[in-house]
Amino acid sequence: MDIERFKKEHAELMALVTALREVVQQGVGEHAEAIHRQLMAITSVIKLHLAAEDRMLYPAMLKASDAEVAQTARQFQEEMGGLATAYLAFAARWNLTVAIAANPQAFKDDANEVFKALHQRVQRENRELYPLAERL
């Protein structure tokens, strides 16, 4: 299975998160509008990526004759539900520039938690899931 698209989306996502981190370091209150724009861009990439995984990657892997491929895909798909829900709740909490500007420390704490989990997930997919998908 050709998964270059998924790998590119991961790289794009991590670049967007790095850019967000750089803006946050310049000051949340002062740069709330730029942070909001960056957050919306990240959310857009995540939603598209998850939809593509659900439409193409997981169905192909779940149908694999290789039990390791199918089991790993099932595990990753089940785990993703919790992270996706957590990320979307985070994005909903911070979907207004005024909310970000009014609560800079809460935003930073929340962002650190959700982006740490997202980073760990991307690394696991790159290291564990995608090599199995490439075997298909």
PDB file of C-alpha atoms in Angstrom:
ATOM      1  CA  MET A   1       0.000   0.000   0.000  1.00  0.00           C
ATOM      2  CA  ASP A   2       1.285   3.444  -0.887  1.00  0.00           C
ATOM      3  CA  ILE A   3       1.171   5.551   2.253  1.00  0.00           C
ATOM      4  CA  GLU A   4       3.283   8.507   1.139  1.00  0.00           C
ATOM      5  CA  ARG A   5       0.245  10.769   1.465  1.00  0.00           C
ATOM      6  CA  PHE A   6      -0.103   9.865   5.132  1.00  0.00           C
ATOM      7  CA  LYS A   7       3.584  10.412   5.792  1.00  0.00           C
ATOM      8  CA  LYS A   8       3.455  13.827   4.099  1.00  0.00           C
ATOM      9  CA  GLU A   9       0.430  14.796   6.174  1.00  0.00           C
ATOM     10  CA  HIS A  10       2.296  13.819   9.334  1.00  0.00           C
ATOM     11  CA  ALA A  11       5.235  15.998   8.310  1.00  0.00           C
ATOM     12  CA  GLU A  12       2.889  18.885   7.500  1.00  0.00           C
ATOM     13  CA  LEU A  13       1.101  18.477  10.799  1.00  0.00           C
ATOM     14  CA  MET A  14       4.326  18.482  12.801  1.00  0.00           C
ATOM     15  CA  ALA A  15       5.542  21.579  10.931  1.00  0.00           C
ATOM     16  CA  LEU A  16       2.278  23.358  11.761  1.00  0.00           C
ATOM     17  CA  VAL A  17       2.587  22.389  15.430  1.00  0.00           C
ATOM     18  CA  THR A  18       6.179  23.659  15.500  1.00  0.00           C
ATOM     19  CA  ALA A  19       5.035  26.964  13.989  1.00  0.00           C
ATOM     20  CA  LEU A  20       2.267  27.197  16.588  1.00  0.00           C
ATOM     21  CA  ARG A  21       4.756  26.568  19.379  1.00  0.00           C
ATOM     22  CA  GLU A  22       6.961  29.385  18.055  1.00  0.00           C
ATOM     23  CA  VAL A  23       4.054  31.847  18.045  1.00  0.00           C
ATOM     24  CA  VAL A  24       2.988  30.762  21.545  1.00  0.00           C
ATOM     25  CA  GLN A  25       6.534  31.412  22.809  1.00  0.00           C
ATOM     26  CA  GLN A  26       6.242  34.995  21.568  1.00  0.00           C
ATOM     27  CA  GLY A  27       3.249  35.528  23.852  1.00  0.00           C
ATOM     28  CA  VAL A  28      -0.213  34.031  23.863  1.00  0.00           C
ATOM     29  CA  GLY A  29      -2.159  37.175  24.705  1.00  0.00           C
ATOM     30  CA  GLU A  30      -0.293  39.334  22.219  1.00  0.00           C
ATOM     31  CA  HIS A  31      -0.525  36.788  19.403  1.00  0.00           C
ATOM     32  CA  ALA A  32      -3.900  35.211  20.081  1.00  0.00           C
ATOM     33  CA  GLU A  33      -5.156  35.893  16.558  1.00  0.00           C
ATOM     34  CA  ALA A  34      -2.150  34.235  14.918  1.00  0.00           C
ATOM     35  CA  ILE A  35      -2.432  31.326  17.348  1.00  0.00           C
ATOM     36  CA  HIS A  36      -6.085  30.930  16.462  1.00  0.00           C
ATOM     37  CA  ARG A  37      -5.304  30.890  12.723  1.00  0.00           C
ATOM     38  CA  GLN A  38      -2.569  28.318  13.242  1.00  0.00           C
ATOM     39  CA  LEU A  39      -4.847  26.185  15.385  1.00  0.00           C
ATOM     40  CA  MET A  40      -7.520  26.223  12.677  1.00  0.00           C
ATOM     41  CA  ALA A  41      -4.941  25.138  10.092  1.00  0.00           C
ATOM     42  CA  ILE A  42      -3.838  22.259  12.326  1.00  0.00           C
ATOM     43  CA  THR A  43      -7.437  21.219  12.916  1.00  0.00           C
ATOM     44  CA  SER A  44      -8.118  21.191   9.191  1.00  0.00           C
ATOM     45  CA  VAL A  45      -5.121  18.935   8.494  1.00  0.00           C
ATOM     46  CA  ILE A  46      -6.072  16.600  11.344  1.00  0.00           C
ATOM     47  CA  LYS A  47      -9.671  16.249  10.168  1.00  0.00           C
ATOM     48  CA  LEU A  48      -8.611  15.497   6.591  1.00  0.00           C
ATOM     49  CA  HIS A  49      -5.950  13.062   7.756  1.00  0.00           C
ATOM     50  CA  LEU A  50      -8.329  11.174  10.037  1.00  0.00           C
ATOM     51  CA  ALA A  51     -10.963  10.960   7.323  1.00  0.00           C
ATOM     52  CA  ALA A  52      -8.426   9.556   4.852  1.00  0.00           C
ATOM     53  CA  GLU A  53      -7.205   7.015   7.379  1.00  0.00           C
ATOM     54  CA  ASP A  54     -10.782   5.929   8.095  1.00  0.00           C
ATOM     55  CA  ARG A  55     -11.650   5.696   4.382  1.00  0.00           C
ATOM     56  CA  MET A  56      -8.507   4.077   3.025  1.00  0.00           C
ATOM     57  CA  LEU A  57      -5.837   2.992   5.489  1.00  0.00           C
ATOM     58  CA  TYR A  58      -7.772   1.168   8.192  1.00  0.00           C
ATOM     59  CA  PRO A  59     -10.191  -0.701   5.895  1.00  0.00           C
ATOM     60  CA  ALA A  60      -7.302  -2.033   3.800  1.00  0.00           C
ATOM     61  CA  MET A  61      -5.306  -3.041   6.849  1.00  0.00           C
ATOM     62  CA  LEU A  62      -8.268  -4.640   8.630  1.00  0.00           C
ATOM     63  CA  LYS A  63      -8.880  -6.845   5.587  1.00  0.00           C
ATOM     64  CA  ALA A  64      -5.254  -7.999   5.456  1.00  0.00           C
ATOM     65  CA  SER A  65      -4.595 -11.724   5.510  1.00  0.00           C
ATOM     66  CA  ASP A  66      -1.608 -11.006   7.767  1.00  0.00           C
ATOM     67  CA  ALA A  67      -2.977 -11.224  11.320  1.00  0.00           C
ATOM     68  CA  GLU A  68      -0.337  -8.845  12.702  1.00  0.00           C
ATOM     69  CA  VAL A  69      -1.348  -6.149  10.214  1.00  0.00           C
ATOM     70  CA  ALA A  70      -5.064  -6.531  10.940  1.00  0.00           C
ATOM     71  CA  GLN A  71      -4.633  -6.654  14.734  1.00  0.00           C
ATOM     72  CA  THR A  72      -2.322  -3.641  14.831  1.00  0.00           C
ATOM     73  CA  ALA A  73      -4.716  -1.655  12.636  1.00  0.00           C
ATOM     74  CA  ARG A  74      -7.630  -2.553  14.922  1.00  0.00           C
ATOM     75  CA  GLN A  75      -5.662  -1.485  17.997  1.00  0.00           C
ATOM     76  CA  PHE A  76      -4.555   1.815  16.450  1.00  0.00           C
ATOM     77  CA  GLN A  77      -8.057   2.573  15.197  1.00  0.00           C
ATOM     78  CA  GLU A  78      -9.568   1.986  18.640  1.00  0.00           C
ATOM     79  CA  GLU A  79      -6.924   4.132  20.338  1.00  0.00           C
ATOM     80  CA  MET A  80      -7.403   6.944  17.826  1.00  0.00           C
ATOM     81  CA  GLY A  81     -10.989   7.516  18.875  1.00  0.00           C
ATOM     82  CA  GLY A  82      -9.963   8.817  22.281  1.00  0.00           C
ATOM     83  CA  LEU A  83      -7.245  11.082  20.947  1.00  0.00           C
ATOM     84  CA  ALA A  84      -9.464  12.434  18.171  1.00  0.00           C
ATOM     85  CA  THR A  85     -12.195  13.223  20.694  1.00  0.00           C
ATOM     86  CA  ALA A  86      -9.701  14.916  23.016  1.00  0.00           C
ATOM     87  CA  TYR A  87      -8.211  16.975  20.194  1.00  0.00           C
ATOM     88  CA  LEU A  88     -11.595  18.086  18.865  1.00  0.00           C
ATOM     89  CA  ALA A  89     -12.682  19.089  22.384  1.00  0.00           C
ATOM     90  CA  PHE A  90      -9.446  21.085  22.717  1.00  0.00           C
ATOM     91  CA  ALA A  91     -10.075  22.795  19.366  1.00  0.00           C
ATOM     92  CA  ALA A  92     -13.653  23.603  20.388  1.00  0.00           C
ATOM     93  CA  ARG A  93     -12.506  25.133  23.704  1.00  0.00           C
ATOM     94  CA  TRP A  94     -10.066  27.403  21.897  1.00  0.00           C
ATOM     95  CA  ASN A  95     -12.035  28.214  18.750  1.00  0.00           C
ATOM     96  CA  LEU A  96     -12.224  31.921  19.534  1.00  0.00           C
ATOM     97  CA  THR A  97      -9.348  34.390  19.604  1.00  0.00           C
ATOM     98  CA  VAL A  98     -10.837  36.062  22.682  1.00  0.00           C
ATOM     99  CA  ALA A  99     -10.831  32.761  24.594  1.00  0.00           C
ATOM    100  CA  ILE A 100      -7.147  32.278  23.845  1.00  0.00           C
ATOM    101  CA  ALA A 101      -6.263  35.881  24.757  1.00  0.00           C
ATOM    102  CA  ALA A 102      -8.292  35.777  27.972  1.00  0.00           C
ATOM    103  CA  ASN A 103      -6.709  32.577  29.289  1.00  0.00           C
ATOM    104  CA  PRO A 104      -3.118  32.357  28.051  1.00  0.00           C
ATOM    105  CA  GLN A 105      -1.813  29.952  30.698  1.00  0.00           C
ATOM    106  CA  ALA A 106      -4.818  27.642  30.435  1.00  0.00           C
ATOM    107  CA  PHE A 107      -4.374  27.586  26.663  1.00  0.00           C
ATOM    108  CA  LYS A 108      -0.671  26.761  26.986  1.00  0.00           C
ATOM    109  CA  ASP A 109      -1.311  23.987  29.509  1.00  0.00           C
ATOM    110  CA  ASP A 110      -4.093  22.505  27.400  1.00  0.00           C
ATOM    111  CA  ALA A 111      -2.072  22.795  24.189  1.00  0.00           C
ATOM    112  CA  ASN A 112       0.995  21.179  25.761  1.00  0.00           C
ATOM    113  CA  GLU A 113      -1.053  18.188  26.852  1.00  0.00           C
ATOM    114  CA  VAL A 114      -2.916  17.628  23.586  1.00  0.00           C
ATOM    115  CA  PHE A 115       0.074  18.229  21.302  1.00  0.00           C
ATOM    116  CA  LYS A 116       2.296  15.946  23.369  1.00  0.00           C
ATOM    117  CA  ALA A 117      -0.274  13.165  22.894  1.00  0.00           C
ATOM    118  CA  LEU A 118      -0.577  14.002  19.196  1.00  0.00           C
ATOM    119  CA  HIS A 119       3.188  13.936  18.731  1.00  0.00           C
ATOM    120  CA  GLN A 120       3.439  10.556  20.444  1.00  0.00           C
ATOM    121  CA  ARG A 121       0.664   9.206  18.227  1.00  0.00           C
ATOM    122  CA  VAL A 122       2.311  10.431  15.015  1.00  0.00           C
ATOM    123  CA  GLN A 123       5.605   8.870  16.085  1.00  0.00           C
ATOM    124  CA  ARG A 124       3.930   5.536  16.846  1.00  0.00           C
ATOM    125  CA  GLU A 125       2.097   5.531  13.516  1.00  0.00           C
ATOM    126  CA  ASN A 126       5.325   6.280  11.657  1.00  0.00           C
ATOM    127  CA  ARG A 127       7.254   3.639  13.574  1.00  0.00           C
ATOM    128  CA  GLU A 128       4.672   0.842  14.016  1.00  0.00           C
ATOM    129  CA  LEU A 129       1.595   1.251  11.814  1.00  0.00           C
ATOM    130  CA  TYR A 130       2.925   2.579   8.520  1.00  0.00           C
ATOM    131  CA  PRO A 131       5.629  -0.061   8.054  1.00  0.00           C
ATOM    132  CA  LEU A 132       2.901  -2.708   8.338  1.00  0.00           C
ATOM    133  CA  ALA A 133       0.689  -0.850   5.853  1.00  0.00           C
ATOM    134  CA  GLU A 134       3.570  -0.793   3.389  1.00  0.00           C
ATOM    135  CA  ARG A 135       3.615  -4.594   3.454  1.00  0.00           C
ATOM    136  CA  LEU A 136       0.175  -4.673   1.792  1.00  0.00           C
TER     137      LEU A 136
END
